[in-house]
Amino acid sequence: MYFVDNQGQLDPSVNIALETFLLKEKILDEPILLFYINEPSIIIGRNQNTIEEINADYVEANKIHIVRRMSGGGAVYHDLGNFSFCFITKDEGDSFRDFGKFTKPVISFLHSVGVKEAELKGRNDLVIGEKKFSGNAMYATNGRMTAHGTILFDSDLDAVTGALKPRKEKIESKGIKSIRSRVTNIKPFVDEAYQNLTTEEFRDLMLLSIFDVETREGVKEYLLTEEDWKRVYEIREEYFGNWDWNYGKSPKFEIQKHHRFPIGSIEVRMNVEDGHIQQLKVFGDFFGLGEIKDVEDAFIGVKYAKEDMLAKLNELDIKKYFGNVTAEELLEELY
């Protein structure tokens, strides 16, 4: 495995562009590990409706970056007390949605520094008891994939509460009353020897642990070239520094259906004229392979009737796009 140093970059649009570059264009002979720390920002899941996930007034007042990533899943808050890890590798066919495979070395490190109760729980969360300190997501394309997650080490948890605006039913499904009661930093749980470390120092310890070496010099590394960085900034301009990508233009919809499945929330919005679907948009925090736009486009012109919609769903590979849910379940809850 190679480590890639992002050279202290704190702009989330650049860091996510770098991850995308390493995934799609920099094909090395071994997997890649990337770490990054972002300035205060909200990182939106690929299929989410940005406006409905953020507290816009708080975001504007506090100059928080908004960046949509390539992977599915939910929105997460980043700041200088939080760091992200990204494993970029071949998609071997059985790795997508296997969060245990990629979080195991992270959990092993946390146990070694005193966070004995850290574990993977539910769909994609790392927790201590009932409190979450890491959200994880995946994205796959052209035979390669990235599995990435966050670590709340010494983050501003009040900002997490202020910046995000989750659906009420998502909180209630966890049996809790608010984001603030659900999340935690891990710094209070580490052994005394690590209590005074900065986020960067703690991250660097994890790096040594994952590579099983004693010093930074022992870490196998790929050094980014000037040409690499040039391409990273081109990707940033095309996607992650682009308002249309991060927020997205969306028409008003007359039909709106939403349901939370075990695989995540799915929301469908439609405009129907003369009994046929004219526009359709899918939102949610599910983890899917492929582009959800394929599903949206497939329904244009379909009659707004159960049998016609079910027939169209059965033509599509539902599990590929949404995860473990059937066409009948989707239709029953969303029609």
PDB file of C-alpha atoms in Angstrom, residues 49-309:
ATOM      1  CA  ASN A  49     -30.639  17.264  -1.478  1.00  0.00           C
ATOM      2  CA  THR A  50     -28.125  19.799  -0.160  1.00  0.00           C
ATOM      3  CA  ILE A  51     -30.634  22.489   0.820  1.00  0.00           C
ATOM      4  CA  GLU A  52     -32.557  20.071   3.016  1.00  0.00           C
ATOM      5  CA  GLU A  53     -29.454  18.722   4.780  1.00  0.00           C
ATOM      6  CA  ILE A  54     -27.930  22.002   5.991  1.00  0.00           C
ATOM      7  CA  ASN A  55     -28.885  24.864   8.276  1.00  0.00           C
ATOM      8  CA  ALA A  56     -28.368  27.554   5.639  1.00  0.00           C
ATOM      9  CA  ASP A  57     -28.332  30.531   8.017  1.00  0.00           C
ATOM     10  CA  TYR A  58     -25.734  28.911  10.276  1.00  0.00           C
ATOM     11  CA  VAL A  59     -23.635  27.833   7.297  1.00  0.00           C
ATOM     12  CA  GLU A  60     -23.605  31.323   5.811  1.00  0.00           C
ATOM     13  CA  ALA A  61     -22.922  33.082   9.114  1.00  0.00           C
ATOM     14  CA  ASN A  62     -19.992  30.790   9.895  1.00  0.00           C
ATOM     15  CA  LYS A  63     -18.582  30.663   6.340  1.00  0.00           C
ATOM     16  CA  ILE A  64     -18.767  26.863   6.192  1.00  0.00           C
ATOM     17  CA  HIS A  65     -17.771  25.167   2.930  1.00  0.00           C
ATOM     18  CA  ILE A  66     -20.377  22.973   1.222  1.00  0.00           C
ATOM     19  CA  VAL A  67     -18.968  20.198  -0.970  1.00  0.00           C
ATOM     20  CA  ARG A  68     -20.754  17.200  -2.490  1.00  0.00           C
ATOM     21  CA  ARG A  69     -18.608  14.053  -2.576  1.00  0.00           C
ATOM     22  CA  MET A  70     -18.740  11.200  -5.087  1.00  0.00           C
ATOM     23  CA  SER A  71     -19.972   8.573  -2.608  1.00  0.00           C
ATOM     24  CA  GLY A  72     -23.450   7.983  -1.225  1.00  0.00           C
ATOM     25  CA  GLY A  73     -24.438   8.086   2.434  1.00  0.00           C
ATOM     26  CA  GLY A  74     -25.295  11.055   4.615  1.00  0.00           C
ATOM     27  CA  ALA A  75     -23.981  14.549   5.255  1.00  0.00           C
ATOM     28  CA  VAL A  76     -21.078  14.947   7.700  1.00  0.00           C
ATOM     29  CA  TYR A  77     -19.503  17.970   9.368  1.00  0.00           C
ATOM     30  CA  HIS A  78     -15.722  18.502   9.156  1.00  0.00           C
ATOM     31  CA  ASP A  79     -13.446  20.939  10.954  1.00  0.00           C
ATOM     32  CA  LEU A  80      -9.827  21.109  12.101  1.00  0.00           C
ATOM     33  CA  GLY A  81     -10.558  18.700  14.959  1.00  0.00           C
ATOM     34  CA  ASN A  82     -11.718  16.029  12.527  1.00  0.00           C
ATOM     35  CA  PHE A  83      -9.713  14.022   9.994  1.00  0.00           C
ATOM     36  CA  SER A  84     -10.672  11.719   7.139  1.00  0.00           C
ATOM     37  CA  PHE A  85      -9.110   8.444   6.010  1.00  0.00           C
ATOM     38  CA  CYS A  86      -9.542   7.034   2.485  1.00  0.00           C
ATOM     39  CA  PHE A  87      -8.618   3.557   1.278  1.00  0.00           C
ATOM     40  CA  ILE A  88      -8.484   3.452  -2.525  1.00  0.00           C
ATOM     41  CA  THR A  89      -8.166   0.045  -4.157  1.00  0.00           C
ATOM     42  CA  LYS A  90      -9.432  -2.380  -6.772  1.00  0.00           C
ATOM     43  CA  ASP A  91     -13.087  -3.343  -6.460  1.00  0.00           C
ATOM     44  CA  GLU A  92     -12.782  -7.085  -6.026  1.00  0.00           C
ATOM     45  CA  GLY A  93     -16.514  -7.635  -6.397  1.00  0.00           C
ATOM     46  CA  ASP A  94     -17.311  -8.412  -2.767  1.00  0.00           C
ATOM     47  CA  SER A  95     -15.927  -5.312  -1.048  1.00  0.00           C
ATOM     48  CA  PHE A  96     -18.602  -2.708  -1.778  1.00  0.00           C
ATOM     49  CA  ARG A  97     -20.748  -2.083   1.336  1.00  0.00           C
ATOM     50  CA  ASP A  98     -18.317  -4.230   3.405  1.00  0.00           C
ATOM     51  CA  PHE A  99     -17.420  -1.505   5.883  1.00  0.00           C
ATOM     52  CA  GLY A 100     -15.902  -3.981   8.311  1.00  0.00           C
ATOM     53  CA  LYS A 101     -13.075  -4.770   5.892  1.00  0.00           C
ATOM     54  CA  PHE A 102     -11.885  -1.160   5.691  1.00  0.00           C
ATOM     55  CA  THR A 103     -12.577   0.022   9.243  1.00  0.00           C
ATOM     56  CA  LYS A 104     -10.793  -2.930  10.889  1.00  0.00           C
ATOM     57  CA  PRO A 105      -7.304  -1.311  10.857  1.00  0.00           C
ATOM     58  CA  VAL A 106      -8.787   1.941  12.182  1.00  0.00           C
ATOM     59  CA  ILE A 107     -10.552   0.169  15.044  1.00  0.00           C
ATOM     60  CA  SER A 108      -7.419  -1.848  15.811  1.00  0.00           C
ATOM     61  CA  PHE A 109      -5.411   1.364  16.163  1.00  0.00           C
ATOM     62  CA  LEU A 110      -8.055   2.977  18.380  1.00  0.00           C
ATOM     63  CA  HIS A 111      -8.048  -0.040  20.682  1.00  0.00           C
ATOM     64  CA  SER A 112      -4.255   0.241  20.955  1.00  0.00           C
ATOM     65  CA  VAL A 113      -4.458   3.843  22.208  1.00  0.00           C
ATOM     66  CA  GLY A 114      -7.139   3.172  24.802  1.00  0.00           C
ATOM     67  CA  VAL A 115     -10.445   3.493  22.951  1.00  0.00           C
ATOM     68  CA  LYS A 116     -11.367  -0.083  23.826  1.00  0.00           C
ATOM     69  CA  GLU A 117     -15.109   0.248  23.146  1.00  0.00           C
ATOM     70  CA  ALA A 118     -14.724   1.521  19.577  1.00  0.00           C
ATOM     71  CA  GLU A 119     -16.666  -0.707  17.160  1.00  0.00           C
ATOM     72  CA  LEU A 120     -18.510  -0.770  13.853  1.00  0.00           C
ATOM     73  CA  LYS A 121     -22.232  -0.672  14.459  1.00  0.00           C
ATOM     74  CA  GLY A 122     -25.265  -0.496  12.225  1.00  0.00           C
ATOM     75  CA  ARG A 123     -24.866   0.211   8.556  1.00  0.00           C
ATOM     76  CA  ASN A 124     -21.696   2.315   8.472  1.00  0.00           C
ATOM     77  CA  ASP A 125     -20.980   4.000  11.833  1.00  0.00           C
ATOM     78  CA  LEU A 126     -18.048   3.675  14.208  1.00  0.00           C
ATOM     79  CA  VAL A 127     -19.260   4.190  17.755  1.00  0.00           C
ATOM     80  CA  ILE A 128     -18.313   4.192  21.414  1.00  0.00           C
ATOM     81  CA  GLY A 129     -21.328   2.783  23.216  1.00  0.00           C
ATOM     82  CA  GLU A 130     -24.274   4.532  21.571  1.00  0.00           C
ATOM     83  CA  LYS A 131     -22.299   7.571  20.422  1.00  0.00           C
ATOM     84  CA  LYS A 132     -20.977   7.951  16.891  1.00  0.00           C
ATOM     85  CA  PHE A 133     -17.494   9.302  16.167  1.00  0.00           C
ATOM     86  CA  SER A 134     -17.098   8.198  12.550  1.00  0.00           C
ATOM     87  CA  GLY A 135     -19.346   8.027   9.511  1.00  0.00           C
ATOM     88  CA  ASN A 136     -18.215   5.930   6.538  1.00  0.00           C
ATOM     89  CA  ALA A 137     -19.099   5.813   2.860  1.00  0.00           C
ATOM     90  CA  MET A 138     -18.015   4.121  -0.375  1.00  0.00           C
ATOM     91  CA  TYR A 139     -17.905   4.829  -4.079  1.00  0.00           C
ATOM     92  CA  ALA A 140     -16.989   2.464  -6.924  1.00  0.00           C
ATOM     93  CA  THR A 141     -16.284   3.140 -10.589  1.00  0.00           C
ATOM     94  CA  ASN A 142     -14.553   1.283 -13.425  1.00  0.00           C
ATOM     95  CA  GLY A 143     -13.326  -1.559 -11.249  1.00  0.00           C
ATOM     96  CA  ARG A 144     -11.915   0.654  -8.501  1.00  0.00           C
ATOM     97  CA  MET A 145     -13.366   1.918  -5.242  1.00  0.00           C
ATOM     98  CA  THR A 146     -12.769   4.258  -2.340  1.00  0.00           C
ATOM     99  CA  ALA A 147     -13.840   3.507   1.227  1.00  0.00           C
ATOM    100  CA  HIS A 148     -13.580   6.586   3.375  1.00  0.00           C
ATOM    101  CA  GLY A 149     -14.556   7.756   6.826  1.00  0.00           C
ATOM    102  CA  THR A 150     -14.220  10.547   9.340  1.00  0.00           C
ATOM    103  CA  ILE A 151     -12.730  10.582  12.829  1.00  0.00           C
ATOM    104  CA  LEU A 152     -14.097  13.091  15.327  1.00  0.00           C
ATOM    105  CA  PHE A 153     -11.000  13.584  17.453  1.00  0.00           C
ATOM    106  CA  ASP A 154     -11.428  17.063  18.960  1.00  0.00           C
ATOM    107  CA  SER A 155     -14.174  18.593  16.840  1.00  0.00           C
ATOM    108  CA  ASP A 156     -16.585  21.414  17.745  1.00  0.00           C
ATOM    109  CA  LEU A 157     -19.675  19.335  18.494  1.00  0.00           C
ATOM    110  CA  ASP A 158     -21.858  22.418  18.881  1.00  0.00           C
ATOM    111  CA  ALA A 159     -21.008  23.283  15.281  1.00  0.00           C
ATOM    112  CA  VAL A 160     -22.039  19.778  14.217  1.00  0.00           C
ATOM    113  CA  THR A 161     -25.442  20.449  15.767  1.00  0.00           C
ATOM    114  CA  GLY A 162     -25.730  23.926  14.301  1.00  0.00           C
ATOM    115  CA  ALA A 163     -24.634  23.118  10.764  1.00  0.00           C
ATOM    116  CA  LEU A 164     -26.598  19.953   9.994  1.00  0.00           C
ATOM    117  CA  LYS A 165     -30.344  19.552   9.671  1.00  0.00           C
ATOM    118  CA  PRO A 166     -31.187  15.836   9.639  1.00  0.00           C
ATOM    119  CA  ARG A 167     -34.675  14.501   9.103  1.00  0.00           C
ATOM    120  CA  LYS A 168     -36.638  13.987  12.285  1.00  0.00           C
ATOM    121  CA  GLU A 169     -37.356  10.331  11.502  1.00  0.00           C
ATOM    122  CA  LYS A 170     -33.646   9.548  11.152  1.00  0.00           C
ATOM    123  CA  ILE A 171     -32.991  10.774  14.685  1.00  0.00           C
ATOM    124  CA  GLU A 172     -36.075   9.026  16.053  1.00  0.00           C
ATOM    125  CA  SER A 173     -35.047   5.747  14.411  1.00  0.00           C
ATOM    126  CA  LYS A 174     -31.937   5.839  16.623  1.00  0.00           C
ATOM    127  CA  GLY A 175     -34.068   6.275  19.750  1.00  0.00           C
ATOM    128  CA  ILE A 176     -32.443   9.614  20.592  1.00  0.00           C
ATOM    129  CA  LYS A 177     -33.464  13.266  20.641  1.00  0.00           C
ATOM    130  CA  SER A 178     -30.773  15.184  18.793  1.00  0.00           C
ATOM    131  CA  ILE A 179     -27.503  15.048  16.867  1.00  0.00           C
ATOM    132  CA  ARG A 180     -25.646  16.473  19.868  1.00  0.00           C
ATOM    133  CA  SER A 181     -26.699  13.547  22.051  1.00  0.00           C
ATOM    134  CA  ARG A 182     -25.622  11.061  19.416  1.00  0.00           C
ATOM    135  CA  VAL A 183     -22.049  12.105  18.538  1.00  0.00           C
ATOM    136  CA  THR A 184     -18.797  12.201  20.492  1.00  0.00           C
ATOM    137  CA  ASN A 185     -15.135  13.042  20.094  1.00  0.00           C
ATOM    138  CA  ILE A 186     -12.704  10.232  20.831  1.00  0.00           C
ATOM    139  CA  LYS A 187     -10.114  12.397  22.579  1.00  0.00           C
ATOM    140  CA  PRO A 188     -11.724  11.958  26.022  1.00  0.00           C
ATOM    141  CA  PHE A 189     -11.430   8.178  25.628  1.00  0.00           C
ATOM    142  CA  VAL A 190      -7.769   7.815  24.622  1.00  0.00           C
ATOM    143  CA  ASP A 191      -5.109   6.882  27.188  1.00  0.00           C
ATOM    144  CA  GLU A 192      -3.497   9.699  29.154  1.00  0.00           C
ATOM    145  CA  ALA A 193      -0.310   9.502  27.075  1.00  0.00           C
ATOM    146  CA  TYR A 194      -2.268  10.711  24.016  1.00  0.00           C
ATOM    147  CA  GLN A 195      -4.513  13.329  25.631  1.00  0.00           C
ATOM    148  CA  ASN A 196      -2.389  16.309  24.598  1.00  0.00           C
ATOM    149  CA  LEU A 197      -1.903  15.330  20.970  1.00  0.00           C
ATOM    150  CA  THR A 198      -3.145  17.574  18.188  1.00  0.00           C
ATOM    151  CA  THR A 199      -5.433  16.196  15.485  1.00  0.00           C
ATOM    152  CA  GLU A 200      -2.443  16.005  13.124  1.00  0.00           C
ATOM    153  CA  GLU A 201      -0.297  14.153  15.665  1.00  0.00           C
ATOM    154  CA  PHE A 202      -3.050  11.641  16.379  1.00  0.00           C
ATOM    155  CA  ARG A 203      -3.609  11.123  12.651  1.00  0.00           C
ATOM    156  CA  ASP A 204       0.122  10.484  12.162  1.00  0.00           C
ATOM    157  CA  LEU A 205       0.061   7.830  14.883  1.00  0.00           C
ATOM    158  CA  MET A 206      -2.732   6.075  13.018  1.00  0.00           C
ATOM    159  CA  LEU A 207      -0.639   6.209   9.849  1.00  0.00           C
ATOM    160  CA  LEU A 208       2.248   4.391  11.551  1.00  0.00           C
ATOM    161  CA  SER A 209      -0.144   1.817  12.974  1.00  0.00           C
ATOM    162  CA  ILE A 210      -1.786   1.042   9.626  1.00  0.00           C
ATOM    163  CA  PHE A 211       1.620   0.592   7.959  1.00  0.00           C
ATOM    164  CA  ASP A 212       2.988  -1.247  11.025  1.00  0.00           C
ATOM    165  CA  VAL A 213       6.164   0.842  11.174  1.00  0.00           C
ATOM    166  CA  GLU A 214       7.933   2.794  13.916  1.00  0.00           C
ATOM    167  CA  THR A 215       8.771   5.997  12.026  1.00  0.00           C
ATOM    168  CA  ARG A 216       7.408   8.091   9.175  1.00  0.00           C
ATOM    169  CA  GLU A 217      10.408   7.118   7.043  1.00  0.00           C
ATOM    170  CA  GLY A 218       9.147   3.536   7.064  1.00  0.00           C
ATOM    171  CA  VAL A 219       5.886   4.468   5.334  1.00  0.00           C
ATOM    172  CA  LYS A 220       5.757   3.544   1.644  1.00  0.00           C
ATOM    173  CA  GLU A 221       4.741   6.692  -0.220  1.00  0.00           C
ATOM    174  CA  TYR A 222       3.709   7.966  -3.629  1.00  0.00           C
ATOM    175  CA  LEU A 223       4.831  11.592  -4.095  1.00  0.00           C
ATOM    176  CA  LEU A 224       2.419  13.767  -6.045  1.00  0.00           C
ATOM    177  CA  THR A 225       3.966  15.560  -9.032  1.00  0.00           C
ATOM    178  CA  GLU A 226       3.218  19.032 -10.368  1.00  0.00           C
ATOM    179  CA  GLU A 227       1.240  17.402 -13.175  1.00  0.00           C
ATOM    180  CA  ASP A 228      -0.778  15.447 -10.611  1.00  0.00           C
ATOM    181  CA  TRP A 229      -1.688  18.642  -8.735  1.00  0.00           C
ATOM    182  CA  LYS A 230      -2.572  20.393 -11.986  1.00  0.00           C
ATOM    183  CA  ARG A 231      -5.064  17.647 -12.767  1.00  0.00           C
ATOM    184  CA  VAL A 232      -6.445  17.745  -9.210  1.00  0.00           C
ATOM    185  CA  TYR A 233      -7.274  21.439  -9.591  1.00  0.00           C
ATOM    186  CA  GLU A 234      -8.894  20.778 -12.961  1.00  0.00           C
ATOM    187  CA  ILE A 235     -11.158  18.193 -11.319  1.00  0.00           C
ATOM    188  CA  ARG A 236     -11.913  20.659  -8.528  1.00  0.00           C
ATOM    189  CA  GLU A 237     -13.022  23.300 -11.032  1.00  0.00           C
ATOM    190  CA  GLU A 238     -15.205  20.813 -12.895  1.00  0.00           C
ATOM    191  CA  TYR A 239     -16.910  19.358  -9.838  1.00  0.00           C
ATOM    192  CA  PHE A 240     -16.178  20.205  -6.229  1.00  0.00           C
ATOM    193  CA  GLY A 241     -15.629  23.944  -6.625  1.00  0.00           C
ATOM    194  CA  ASN A 242     -18.752  24.202  -8.760  1.00  0.00           C
ATOM    195  CA  TRP A 243     -22.082  25.469  -7.317  1.00  0.00           C
ATOM    196  CA  ASP A 244     -24.164  23.333  -9.663  1.00  0.00           C
ATOM    197  CA  TRP A 245     -22.400  20.180  -8.464  1.00  0.00           C
ATOM    198  CA  ASN A 246     -22.510  21.038  -4.754  1.00  0.00           C
ATOM    199  CA  TYR A 247     -26.083  22.346  -4.627  1.00  0.00           C
ATOM    200  CA  GLY A 248     -27.669  21.394  -7.941  1.00  0.00           C
ATOM    201  CA  LYS A 249     -30.473  23.060  -9.832  1.00  0.00           C
ATOM    202  CA  SER A 250     -33.813  21.367  -9.252  1.00  0.00           C
ATOM    203  CA  PRO A 251     -37.313  22.217 -10.544  1.00  0.00           C
ATOM    204  CA  LYS A 252     -40.348  22.295  -8.293  1.00  0.00           C
ATOM    205  CA  PHE A 253     -41.975  18.889  -7.970  1.00  0.00           C
ATOM    206  CA  GLU A 254     -45.662  18.209  -7.452  1.00  0.00           C
ATOM    207  CA  ILE A 255     -45.336  14.669  -6.064  1.00  0.00           C
ATOM    208  CA  GLN A 256     -42.993  13.871  -3.201  1.00  0.00           C
ATOM    209  CA  LYS A 257     -42.652  10.465  -1.528  1.00  0.00           C
ATOM    210  CA  HIS A 258     -40.162   9.509   1.179  1.00  0.00           C
ATOM    211  CA  HIS A 259     -39.410   6.383   3.188  1.00  0.00           C
ATOM    212  CA  ARG A 260     -36.579   5.192   5.393  1.00  0.00           C
ATOM    213  CA  PHE A 261     -35.499   1.636   4.614  1.00  0.00           C
ATOM    214  CA  PRO A 262     -32.846  -0.410   6.459  1.00  0.00           C
ATOM    215  CA  ILE A 263     -30.460   0.495   3.610  1.00  0.00           C
ATOM    216  CA  GLY A 264     -31.071   4.226   4.147  1.00  0.00           C
ATOM    217  CA  SER A 265     -33.588   6.884   3.196  1.00  0.00           C
ATOM    218  CA  ILE A 266     -34.989   7.119  -0.333  1.00  0.00           C
ATOM    219  CA  GLU A 267     -36.996  10.076  -1.543  1.00  0.00           C
ATOM    220  CA  VAL A 268     -38.607  10.354  -4.961  1.00  0.00           C
ATOM    221  CA  ARG A 269     -39.926  13.600  -6.427  1.00  0.00           C
ATOM    222  CA  MET A 270     -41.923  13.658  -9.643  1.00  0.00           C
ATOM    223  CA  ASN A 271     -43.770  15.905 -12.033  1.00  0.00           C
ATOM    224  CA  VAL A 272     -46.596  14.126 -13.855  1.00  0.00           C
ATOM    225  CA  GLU A 273     -48.474  15.469 -16.870  1.00  0.00           C
ATOM    226  CA  ASP A 274     -51.275  13.689 -18.725  1.00  0.00           C
ATOM    227  CA  GLY A 275     -50.727  10.670 -16.509  1.00  0.00           C
ATOM    228  CA  HIS A 276     -47.058  10.217 -17.462  1.00  0.00           C
ATOM    229  CA  ILE A 277     -43.862  11.040 -15.549  1.00  0.00           C
ATOM    230  CA  GLN A 278     -42.160  14.087 -17.062  1.00  0.00           C
ATOM    231  CA  GLN A 279     -39.471  14.698 -14.442  1.00  0.00           C
ATOM    232  CA  LEU A 280     -38.136  12.496 -11.659  1.00  0.00           C
ATOM    233  CA  LYS A 281     -35.427  13.022  -9.065  1.00  0.00           C
ATOM    234  CA  VAL A 282     -34.122  10.560  -6.464  1.00  0.00           C
ATOM    235  CA  PHE A 283     -32.523  11.706  -3.216  1.00  0.00           C
ATOM    236  CA  GLY A 284     -31.264   9.738  -0.229  1.00  0.00           C
ATOM    237  CA  ASP A 285     -28.372   8.507   1.896  1.00  0.00           C
ATOM    238  CA  PHE A 286     -28.311   4.985   0.475  1.00  0.00           C
ATOM    239  CA  PHE A 287     -25.118   3.440  -0.956  1.00  0.00           C
ATOM    240  CA  GLY A 288     -25.480   2.538  -4.599  1.00  0.00           C
ATOM    241  CA  LEU A 289     -23.311   1.470  -7.468  1.00  0.00           C
ATOM    242  CA  GLY A 290     -23.789   3.206 -10.787  1.00  0.00           C
ATOM    243  CA  GLU A 291     -25.314   6.604 -11.456  1.00  0.00           C
ATOM    244  CA  ILE A 292     -28.754   7.258  -9.971  1.00  0.00           C
ATOM    245  CA  LYS A 293     -29.434   9.429 -13.028  1.00  0.00           C
ATOM    246  CA  ASP A 294     -29.803   6.175 -14.979  1.00  0.00           C
ATOM    247  CA  VAL A 295     -32.843   5.377 -12.825  1.00  0.00           C
ATOM    248  CA  GLU A 296     -34.227   8.904 -13.121  1.00  0.00           C
ATOM    249  CA  ASP A 297     -33.915   8.924 -16.900  1.00  0.00           C
ATOM    250  CA  ALA A 298     -35.500   5.470 -17.228  1.00  0.00           C
ATOM    251  CA  PHE A 299     -38.780   6.724 -15.768  1.00  0.00           C
ATOM    252  CA  ILE A 300     -39.273   9.686 -18.082  1.00  0.00           C
ATOM    253  CA  GLY A 301     -42.426   9.017 -20.107  1.00  0.00           C
ATOM    254  CA  VAL A 302     -43.548   6.058 -17.961  1.00  0.00           C
ATOM    255  CA  LYS A 303     -47.261   5.993 -17.098  1.00  0.00           C
ATOM    256  CA  TYR A 304     -47.914   6.994 -13.483  1.00  0.00           C
ATOM    257  CA  ALA A 305     -49.583   3.701 -12.612  1.00  0.00           C
ATOM    258  CA  LYS A 306     -48.473   0.923 -10.285  1.00  0.00           C
ATOM    259  CA  GLU A 307     -48.181  -1.791 -12.907  1.00  0.00           C
ATOM    260  CA  ASP A 308     -46.193   0.392 -15.306  1.00  0.00           C
ATOM    261  CA  MET A 309     -43.853   1.655 -12.597  1.00  0.00           C
TER     262      MET A 309
END
